[in-house]
Amino acid sequence: MEIKTAVTSLSALAHEGRLTVFRALVRAGQSGMAAGRIADESGTPANTLSAQLNILSQAGLITSERQGRSIIYSACFDQMSDLIVFLMEDCCAGEACVATSVEAAANRVLCCTTENKELTQ
Amino acid sequence: MEIKTAVTSLSALAHEGRLTVFRALVRAGQSGMAAGRIADESGTPANTLSAQLNILSQAGLITSERQGRSIIYSACFDQMSDLIVFLMEDCCAGEACVATSVEAAANRVLCCTTENKELTQ
DNA sequence: TCGATATTTCAACGATACTGGAAGTATGGA
DNA sequence: TCCATACTTCCAGTATCGTTGAAATATCGA
C-alpha cells in the first residue's frame, strides 16, 4: 500500500462518526445495512450521513449496492486488511512486541471465527 | 482502546508529513532522532515539524527526551500496537480473511526480527 | 555573562473539513 | 402518471487544521 492510500484510509477512519458507521457495517456483516437504517440508528441526518458514507466509500473501505429504493452499504475488508498490514510492516518494522500482540489478536479472531462457523454449521 | 483514543491516533497518522515522520522514527529505532535532523531530512521548517511532533506526541505515538541542546524523539510502539489490535478486533470482527493476512504479516515481521537478532548477535 | 545553537510557542492567515437546509434524482406502488 | 419513499447533491456557514514569520526558551561553550 502506498503512503497516500494509507493516509486516505486513515483520514476516512479518523472521525468518530465515520468510525462508528464503519464498525456498525462490520458488525452487520455481508448483508450490510441500508443508508436509512444507519442514519436512524446513529441519529445522524441523512445528508450528513451520506457525506460520511461517501468518504468511506472513496477510501475503498465500504461498498454500496442499490436494492429497490434502498442503498445497502457493507464493509469492504480488503482495504482494511491492507491498511493493517501496512501499519504493521511499514510503521512498526521489526518490532517484535507489536507483531506478537497483533499475532495474538489475529489468533483470537481466527479462533472466534472458527467457533462461529462450527456453531452455525 | 476507546473509540476516542483510536480517533486521536488515527488523526495523528492521517497526514502525509506526520506519517512520514513517524515512519522515520520507526526506522531510527530505539536511539531515535533529534528534531533538527528530522527537519533536515524531511525538508520541513523547524516550527512546522515541531507542531507535527507535538500532535504525534499528544496521541501517545512518540516520546521525547532532551539530550543537551537537542530533543530526541522516538517511536512509542505500545500505542501503535493497541491501535492495530483495535482495528483488527473492533473493526474487522470475525473476518477470517483479515486475520489470516495480518497473522501472515506478523509472522513475516517476527521472522525478520529473529533474523536481525541472529545477525547482530 | 554573552552569543550561538536547537527547539518551541504565539499569533494570524489561508485552506480544508463538517454540517444541515433545500432541492434534485431514482425507485416502486397506486 | 402521480405520489411517497430513500438517498444524494448542492450550497453556504462555521469550525477546525496546517503552515509560517517572529519571538521566546533552553542549553552549551567561550
Short mmCIF file of C-alpha atoms (C1' of nucleotides) in Angstrom, two decimals:
data_model
loop_
_atom_site.label_atom_id
_atom_site.label_comp_id
_atom_site.label_asym_id
_atom_site.label_seq_id
_atom_site.Cartn_x
_atom_site.Cartn_y
_atom_site.Cartn_z
CA MET A 1 0.00 0.00 0.00
CA GLU A 2 1.26 3.45 -0.92
CA ILE A 3 1.55 6.12 1.71
CA LYS A 4 -1.07 8.34 0.04
CA THR A 5 -3.56 5.49 0.02
CA ALA A 6 -2.81 4.83 3.67
CA VAL A 7 -3.36 8.50 4.52
CA THR A 8 -6.70 8.45 2.68
CA SER A 9 -7.85 5.36 4.58
CA LEU A 10 -6.61 6.70 7.91
CA SER A 11 -8.33 10.06 7.29
CA ALA A 12 -11.59 8.32 6.47
CA LEU A 13 -11.45 6.43 9.77
CA ALA A 14 -10.16 9.40 11.79
CA HIS A 15 -13.64 10.74 12.57
CA GLU A 16 -15.80 9.44 15.35
CA GLY A 17 -18.98 9.39 13.27
CA ARG A 18 -17.39 7.61 10.33
CA LEU A 19 -15.54 5.11 12.51
CA THR A 20 -18.81 4.32 14.30
CA VAL A 21 -20.58 3.82 10.97
CA PHE A 22 -17.77 1.59 9.74
CA ARG A 23 -17.92 -0.53 12.87
CA ALA A 24 -21.70 -0.86 12.54
CA LEU A 25 -21.20 -2.12 8.98
CA VAL A 26 -18.55 -4.57 10.18
CA ARG A 27 -20.99 -5.93 12.73
CA ALA A 28 -23.73 -6.09 10.10
CA GLY A 29 -21.52 -8.43 8.08
CA GLN A 30 -22.11 -9.45 4.50
CA SER A 31 -25.78 -8.49 4.46
CA GLY A 32 -24.83 -4.87 5.10
CA MET A 33 -27.17 -2.07 6.12
CA ALA A 34 -29.37 0.41 4.29
CA ALA A 35 -28.31 4.06 4.50
CA GLY A 36 -31.60 4.96 6.16
CA ARG A 37 -31.19 2.39 8.88
CA ILE A 38 -27.65 3.56 9.62
CA ALA A 39 -28.98 7.12 9.84
CA ASP A 40 -31.76 6.04 12.23
CA GLU A 41 -29.50 4.01 14.48
CA SER A 42 -26.79 6.65 14.67
CA GLY A 43 -29.20 9.58 14.84
CA THR A 44 -27.33 11.32 12.02
CA PRO A 45 -29.26 13.43 9.48
CA ALA A 46 -29.50 11.67 6.12
CA ASN A 47 -27.42 14.19 4.19
CA THR A 48 -24.65 14.29 6.79
CA LEU A 49 -24.52 10.50 6.80
CA SER A 50 -24.46 10.44 3.02
CA ALA A 51 -21.34 12.60 3.05
CA GLN A 52 -19.73 10.31 5.63
CA LEU A 53 -20.57 7.20 3.61
CA ASN A 54 -19.16 8.86 0.52
CA ILE A 55 -15.80 9.46 2.20
CA LEU A 56 -15.58 5.87 3.46
CA SER A 57 -16.57 4.66 0.02
CA GLN A 58 -13.97 6.76 -1.81
CA ALA A 59 -11.35 5.38 0.57
CA GLY A 60 -12.38 1.90 -0.56
CA LEU A 61 -13.45 0.89 2.94
CA ILE A 62 -17.11 0.24 2.10
CA THR A 63 -19.11 -0.70 -0.96
CA SER A 64 -22.70 0.02 -1.90
CA GLU A 65 -25.40 -1.65 -3.91
CA ARG A 66 -28.87 -0.45 -4.68
CA GLN A 67 -31.72 -2.71 -3.62
CA GLY A 68 -35.01 -1.21 -4.65
CA ARG A 69 -35.33 2.20 -3.07
CA SER A 70 -32.64 1.50 -0.50
CA ILE A 71 -28.90 1.56 -0.95
CA ILE A 72 -27.16 -1.15 1.01
CA TYR A 73 -23.70 -0.42 2.33
CA SER A 74 -21.26 -3.06 3.52
CA ALA A 75 -17.74 -3.08 4.90
CA CYS A 76 -15.02 -3.94 2.44
CA PHE A 77 -12.37 -5.88 4.29
CA ASP A 78 -9.64 -5.97 1.65
CA GLN A 79 -8.73 -2.33 2.11
CA MET A 80 -8.84 -2.65 5.90
CA SER A 81 -6.63 -5.70 5.75
CA ASP A 82 -4.11 -3.85 3.55
CA LEU A 83 -4.15 -0.91 5.94
CA ILE A 84 -3.47 -3.06 9.00
CA VAL A 85 -0.67 -4.88 7.23
CA PHE A 86 0.80 -1.54 6.12
CA LEU A 87 0.71 -0.20 9.68
CA MET A 88 2.40 -3.31 10.99
CA GLU A 89 5.03 -3.81 8.30
CA ASP A 90 5.82 -0.23 7.29
CA CYS A 91 5.10 1.57 10.54
CA CYS A 92 6.33 -0.91 13.14
CA ALA A 93 9.04 -2.63 11.16
CA GLY A 94 10.95 -5.16 13.15
CA GLU A 95 9.18 -4.51 16.40
CA ALA A 96 8.64 -7.95 17.86
CA CYS A 97 6.41 -6.69 20.68
CA VAL A 98 3.91 -5.25 18.20
CA ALA A 99 3.93 -8.31 15.96
CA THR A 100 3.47 -10.59 18.95
CA SER A 101 0.46 -8.65 20.29
CA VAL A 102 -1.07 -8.44 16.85
CA GLU A 103 -0.49 -12.09 16.12
CA ALA A 104 -2.19 -13.00 19.39
CA ALA A 105 -5.15 -10.79 18.44
CA ALA A 106 -5.30 -12.40 15.00
CA ASN A 107 -5.38 -15.81 16.64
CA ARG A 108 -8.22 -14.75 18.94
CA VAL A 109 -10.18 -13.52 15.92
CA LEU A 110 -9.47 -16.71 13.98
CA CYS A 111 -10.46 -18.78 16.97
CA CYS A 112 -13.79 -16.94 17.33
CA THR A 113 -14.45 -17.25 13.62
CA THR A 114 -13.89 -20.97 13.75
CA GLU A 115 -16.19 -21.25 16.77
CA ASN A 116 -18.86 -19.24 14.99
CA LYS A 117 -18.59 -21.39 11.92
CA GLU A 118 -18.91 -24.51 13.99
CA LEU A 119 -21.95 -23.09 15.74
CA THR A 120 -23.67 -22.05 12.54
CA GLN A 121 -22.88 -25.17 10.58
CA MET B 1 -8.80 1.02 23.36
CA GLU B 2 -11.64 3.52 23.42
CA ILE B 3 -13.02 4.88 20.21
CA LYS B 4 -11.95 8.46 21.04
CA THR B 5 -8.39 7.34 21.63
CA ALA B 6 -8.46 5.45 18.37
CA VAL B 7 -9.72 8.54 16.53
CA THR B 8 -6.94 10.63 18.08
CA SER B 9 -4.28 8.15 16.98
CA LEU B 10 -5.78 7.75 13.52
CA SER B 11 -5.99 11.54 13.11
CA ALA B 12 -2.36 11.93 14.11
CA LEU B 13 -1.32 9.43 11.45
CA ALA B 14 -3.76 10.69 8.81
CA HIS B 15 -1.34 13.31 7.47
CA GLU B 16 1.38 12.56 4.96
CA GLY B 17 4.02 14.65 6.76
CA ARG B 18 3.29 13.19 10.18
CA LEU B 19 3.09 9.63 8.88
CA THR B 20 6.44 10.09 7.15
CA VAL B 21 7.98 11.43 10.35
CA PHE B 22 6.57 8.54 12.33
CA ARG B 23 7.96 6.02 9.87
CA ALA B 24 11.37 7.69 10.00
CA LEU B 25 11.30 7.36 13.79
CA VAL B 26 10.30 3.72 13.49
CA ARG B 27 13.29 3.11 11.21
CA ALA B 28 15.54 5.02 13.58
CA GLY B 29 14.65 2.53 16.31
CA GLN B 30 15.43 2.92 19.98
CA SER B 31 18.13 5.55 19.50
CA GLY B 32 15.55 7.90 17.98
CA MET B 33 16.27 11.09 16.08
CA ALA B 34 16.83 14.71 17.01
CA ALA B 35 14.12 17.14 15.90
CA GLY B 36 16.65 19.07 13.83
CA ARG B 37 17.75 16.00 11.93
CA ILE B 38 14.16 15.05 11.17
CA ALA B 39 13.59 18.59 9.90
CA ASP B 40 16.70 18.42 7.70
CA GLU B 41 15.90 15.03 6.24
CA SER B 42 12.27 15.83 5.55
CA GLY B 43 12.93 19.39 4.43
CA THR B 44 10.27 20.67 6.83
CA PRO B 45 10.71 24.04 8.60
CA ALA B 46 11.54 23.60 12.28
CA ASN B 47 8.35 25.17 13.62
CA THR B 48 6.11 23.21 11.26
CA LEU B 49 7.84 19.99 12.29
CA SER B 50 7.53 20.94 15.94
CA ALA B 51 3.75 21.19 15.53
CA GLN B 52 3.67 17.80 13.80
CA LEU B 53 5.78 16.18 16.51
CA ASN B 54 3.52 17.70 19.13
CA ILE B 55 0.43 16.10 17.60
CA LEU B 56 2.10 12.68 17.37
CA SER B 57 3.30 13.09 20.92
CA GLN B 58 -0.10 14.03 22.31
CA ALA B 59 -1.53 10.97 20.59
CA GLY B 60 1.00 8.88 22.52
CA LEU B 61 2.68 7.64 19.35
CA ILE B 62 6.10 9.14 20.06
CA THR B 63 8.09 10.18 23.11
CA SER B 64 10.80 12.79 23.55
CA GLU B 65 13.83 13.27 25.72
CA ARG B 66 16.18 16.20 25.87
CA GLN B 67 19.84 15.44 25.25
CA GLY B 68 21.87 18.59 25.58
CA ARG B 69 20.59 21.12 23.10
CA SER B 70 18.77 18.52 21.06
CA ILE B 71 15.48 16.84 21.77
CA ILE B 72 15.46 13.21 20.73
CA TYR B 73 12.17 11.77 19.52
CA SER B 74 11.46 8.07 19.27
CA ALA B 75 8.51 5.95 18.21
CA CYS B 76 6.39 4.56 21.02
CA PHE B 77 5.16 1.16 19.92
CA ASP B 78 2.65 0.44 22.68
CA GLN B 79 0.09 2.88 21.33
CA MET B 80 0.62 1.65 17.77
CA SER B 81 0.21 -1.92 18.89
CA ASP B 82 -3.03 -1.06 20.69
CA LEU B 83 -4.30 0.75 17.61
CA ILE B 84 -3.62 -2.17 15.29
CA VAL B 85 -5.26 -4.60 17.70
CA PHE B 86 -8.27 -2.26 17.98
CA LEU B 87 -8.60 -2.07 14.19
CA MET B 88 -8.42 -5.82 13.87
CA GLU B 89 -10.64 -6.81 16.76
CA ASP B 90 -13.17 -3.98 16.84
CA CYS B 91 -13.21 -3.01 13.17
CA CYS B 92 -12.84 -6.35 11.42
CA ALA B 93 -14.51 -8.59 13.98
CA GLY B 94 -14.76 -12.16 12.87
CA GLU B 95 -13.32 -11.63 9.44
CA ALA B 96 -11.06 -14.60 8.89
CA CYS B 97 -9.53 -13.18 5.70
CA VAL B 98 -8.25 -10.11 7.53
CA ALA B 99 -6.94 -12.06 10.49
CA THR B 100 -5.19 -14.51 8.18
CA SER B 101 -3.44 -11.77 6.17
CA VAL B 102 -2.47 -9.93 9.31
CA GLU B 103 -1.23 -13.04 11.03
CA ALA B 104 0.94 -13.81 8.00
CA ALA B 105 2.34 -10.26 8.11
CA ALA B 106 3.02 -10.61 11.84
CA ASN B 107 4.90 -13.81 11.15
CA ARG B 108 6.99 -12.14 8.45
CA VAL B 109 7.87 -9.36 10.87
CA LEU B 110 8.70 -11.81 13.65
CA CYS B 111 10.79 -13.85 11.25
CA CYS B 112 12.78 -10.77 10.15
CA THR B 113 13.26 -9.68 13.72
CA THR B 114 14.64 -13.06 14.62
CA GLU B 115 16.97 -12.97 11.61
CA ASN B 116 18.16 -9.50 12.55
CA LYS B 117 18.80 -10.54 16.10
CA GLU B 118 20.79 -13.55 14.91
CA LEU B 119 22.82 -11.31 12.60
CA THR B 120 23.58 -8.72 15.23
CA GLN B 121 24.42 -11.16 18.00
"C1'" DT C 1 27.80 36.63 31.03
"C1'" DC C 2 27.24 36.61 26.14
"C1'" DG C 3 26.47 34.60 21.82
"C1'" DA C 4 25.41 30.52 19.06
"C1'" DT C 5 22.58 26.53 18.51
"C1'" DA C 6 18.29 23.75 18.96
"C1'" DT C 7 13.72 23.81 19.56
"C1'" DT C 8 9.20 25.54 20.99
"C1'" DT C 9 5.40 28.84 21.44
"C1'" DC C 10 2.47 32.50 19.76
"C1'" DA C 11 -0.44 34.78 16.51
"C1'" DA C 12 -2.51 35.12 12.23
"C1'" DC C 13 -3.68 33.61 7.82
"C1'" DG C 14 -5.45 30.63 4.29
"C1'" DA C 15 -7.14 26.10 3.29
"C1'" DT C 16 -9.85 22.30 4.22
"C1'" DA C 17 -13.43 19.72 6.58
"C1'" DC C 18 -18.05 19.16 8.68
"C1'" DT C 19 -22.82 20.06 8.97
"C1'" DG C 20 -27.50 20.71 7.66
"C1'" DG C 21 -31.29 23.14 4.86
"C1'" DA C 22 -33.13 22.95 0.38
"C1'" DA C 23 -33.54 20.97 -3.93
"C1'" DG C 24 -32.70 17.10 -7.10
"C1'" DT C 25 -32.71 12.03 -8.62
"C1'" DA C 26 -34.16 7.20 -8.58
"C1'" DT C 27 -37.44 3.61 -7.48
"C1'" DG C 28 -41.80 1.35 -6.55
"C1'" DG C 29 -46.72 1.33 -5.93
"C1'" DA C 30 -51.48 3.10 -6.73
"C1'" DT D 1 -48.95 9.42 -14.41
"C1'" DC D 2 -48.56 10.93 -9.83
"C1'" DC D 3 -47.12 10.46 -5.20
"C1'" DA D 4 -44.36 8.68 -1.40
"C1'" DT D 5 -40.06 6.87 -0.06
"C1'" DA D 6 -34.99 6.61 0.08
"C1'" DC D 7 -30.96 8.82 -0.88
"C1'" DT D 8 -27.86 12.10 -2.88
"C1'" DT D 9 -26.10 16.55 -4.39
"C1'" DC D 10 -25.61 21.46 -3.95
"C1'" DC D 11 -24.58 25.28 -1.28
"C1'" DA D 12 -23.40 28.27 2.42
"C1'" DG D 13 -21.97 28.94 7.07
"C1'" DT D 14 -18.94 27.60 10.74
"C1'" DA D 15 -15.26 25.24 12.74
"C1'" DT D 16 -11.01 23.11 12.74
"C1'" DC D 17 -6.45 22.28 10.77
"C1'" DG D 18 -1.87 23.34 8.91
"C1'" DT D 19 1.72 26.50 7.96
"C1'" DT D 20 4.70 30.21 8.72
"C1'" DG D 21 7.15 34.53 10.49
"C1'" DA D 22 8.53 36.33 14.69
"C1'" DA D 23 9.59 35.99 19.33
"C1'" DA D 24 10.61 33.14 23.40
"C1'" DT D 25 13.04 29.41 25.93
"C1'" DA D 26 16.75 26.15 27.00
"C1'" DT D 27 21.45 24.57 26.67
"C1'" DC D 28 26.30 24.75 25.81
"C1'" DG D 29 30.85 26.74 25.11
"C1'" DA D 30 33.94 30.68 25.26
#
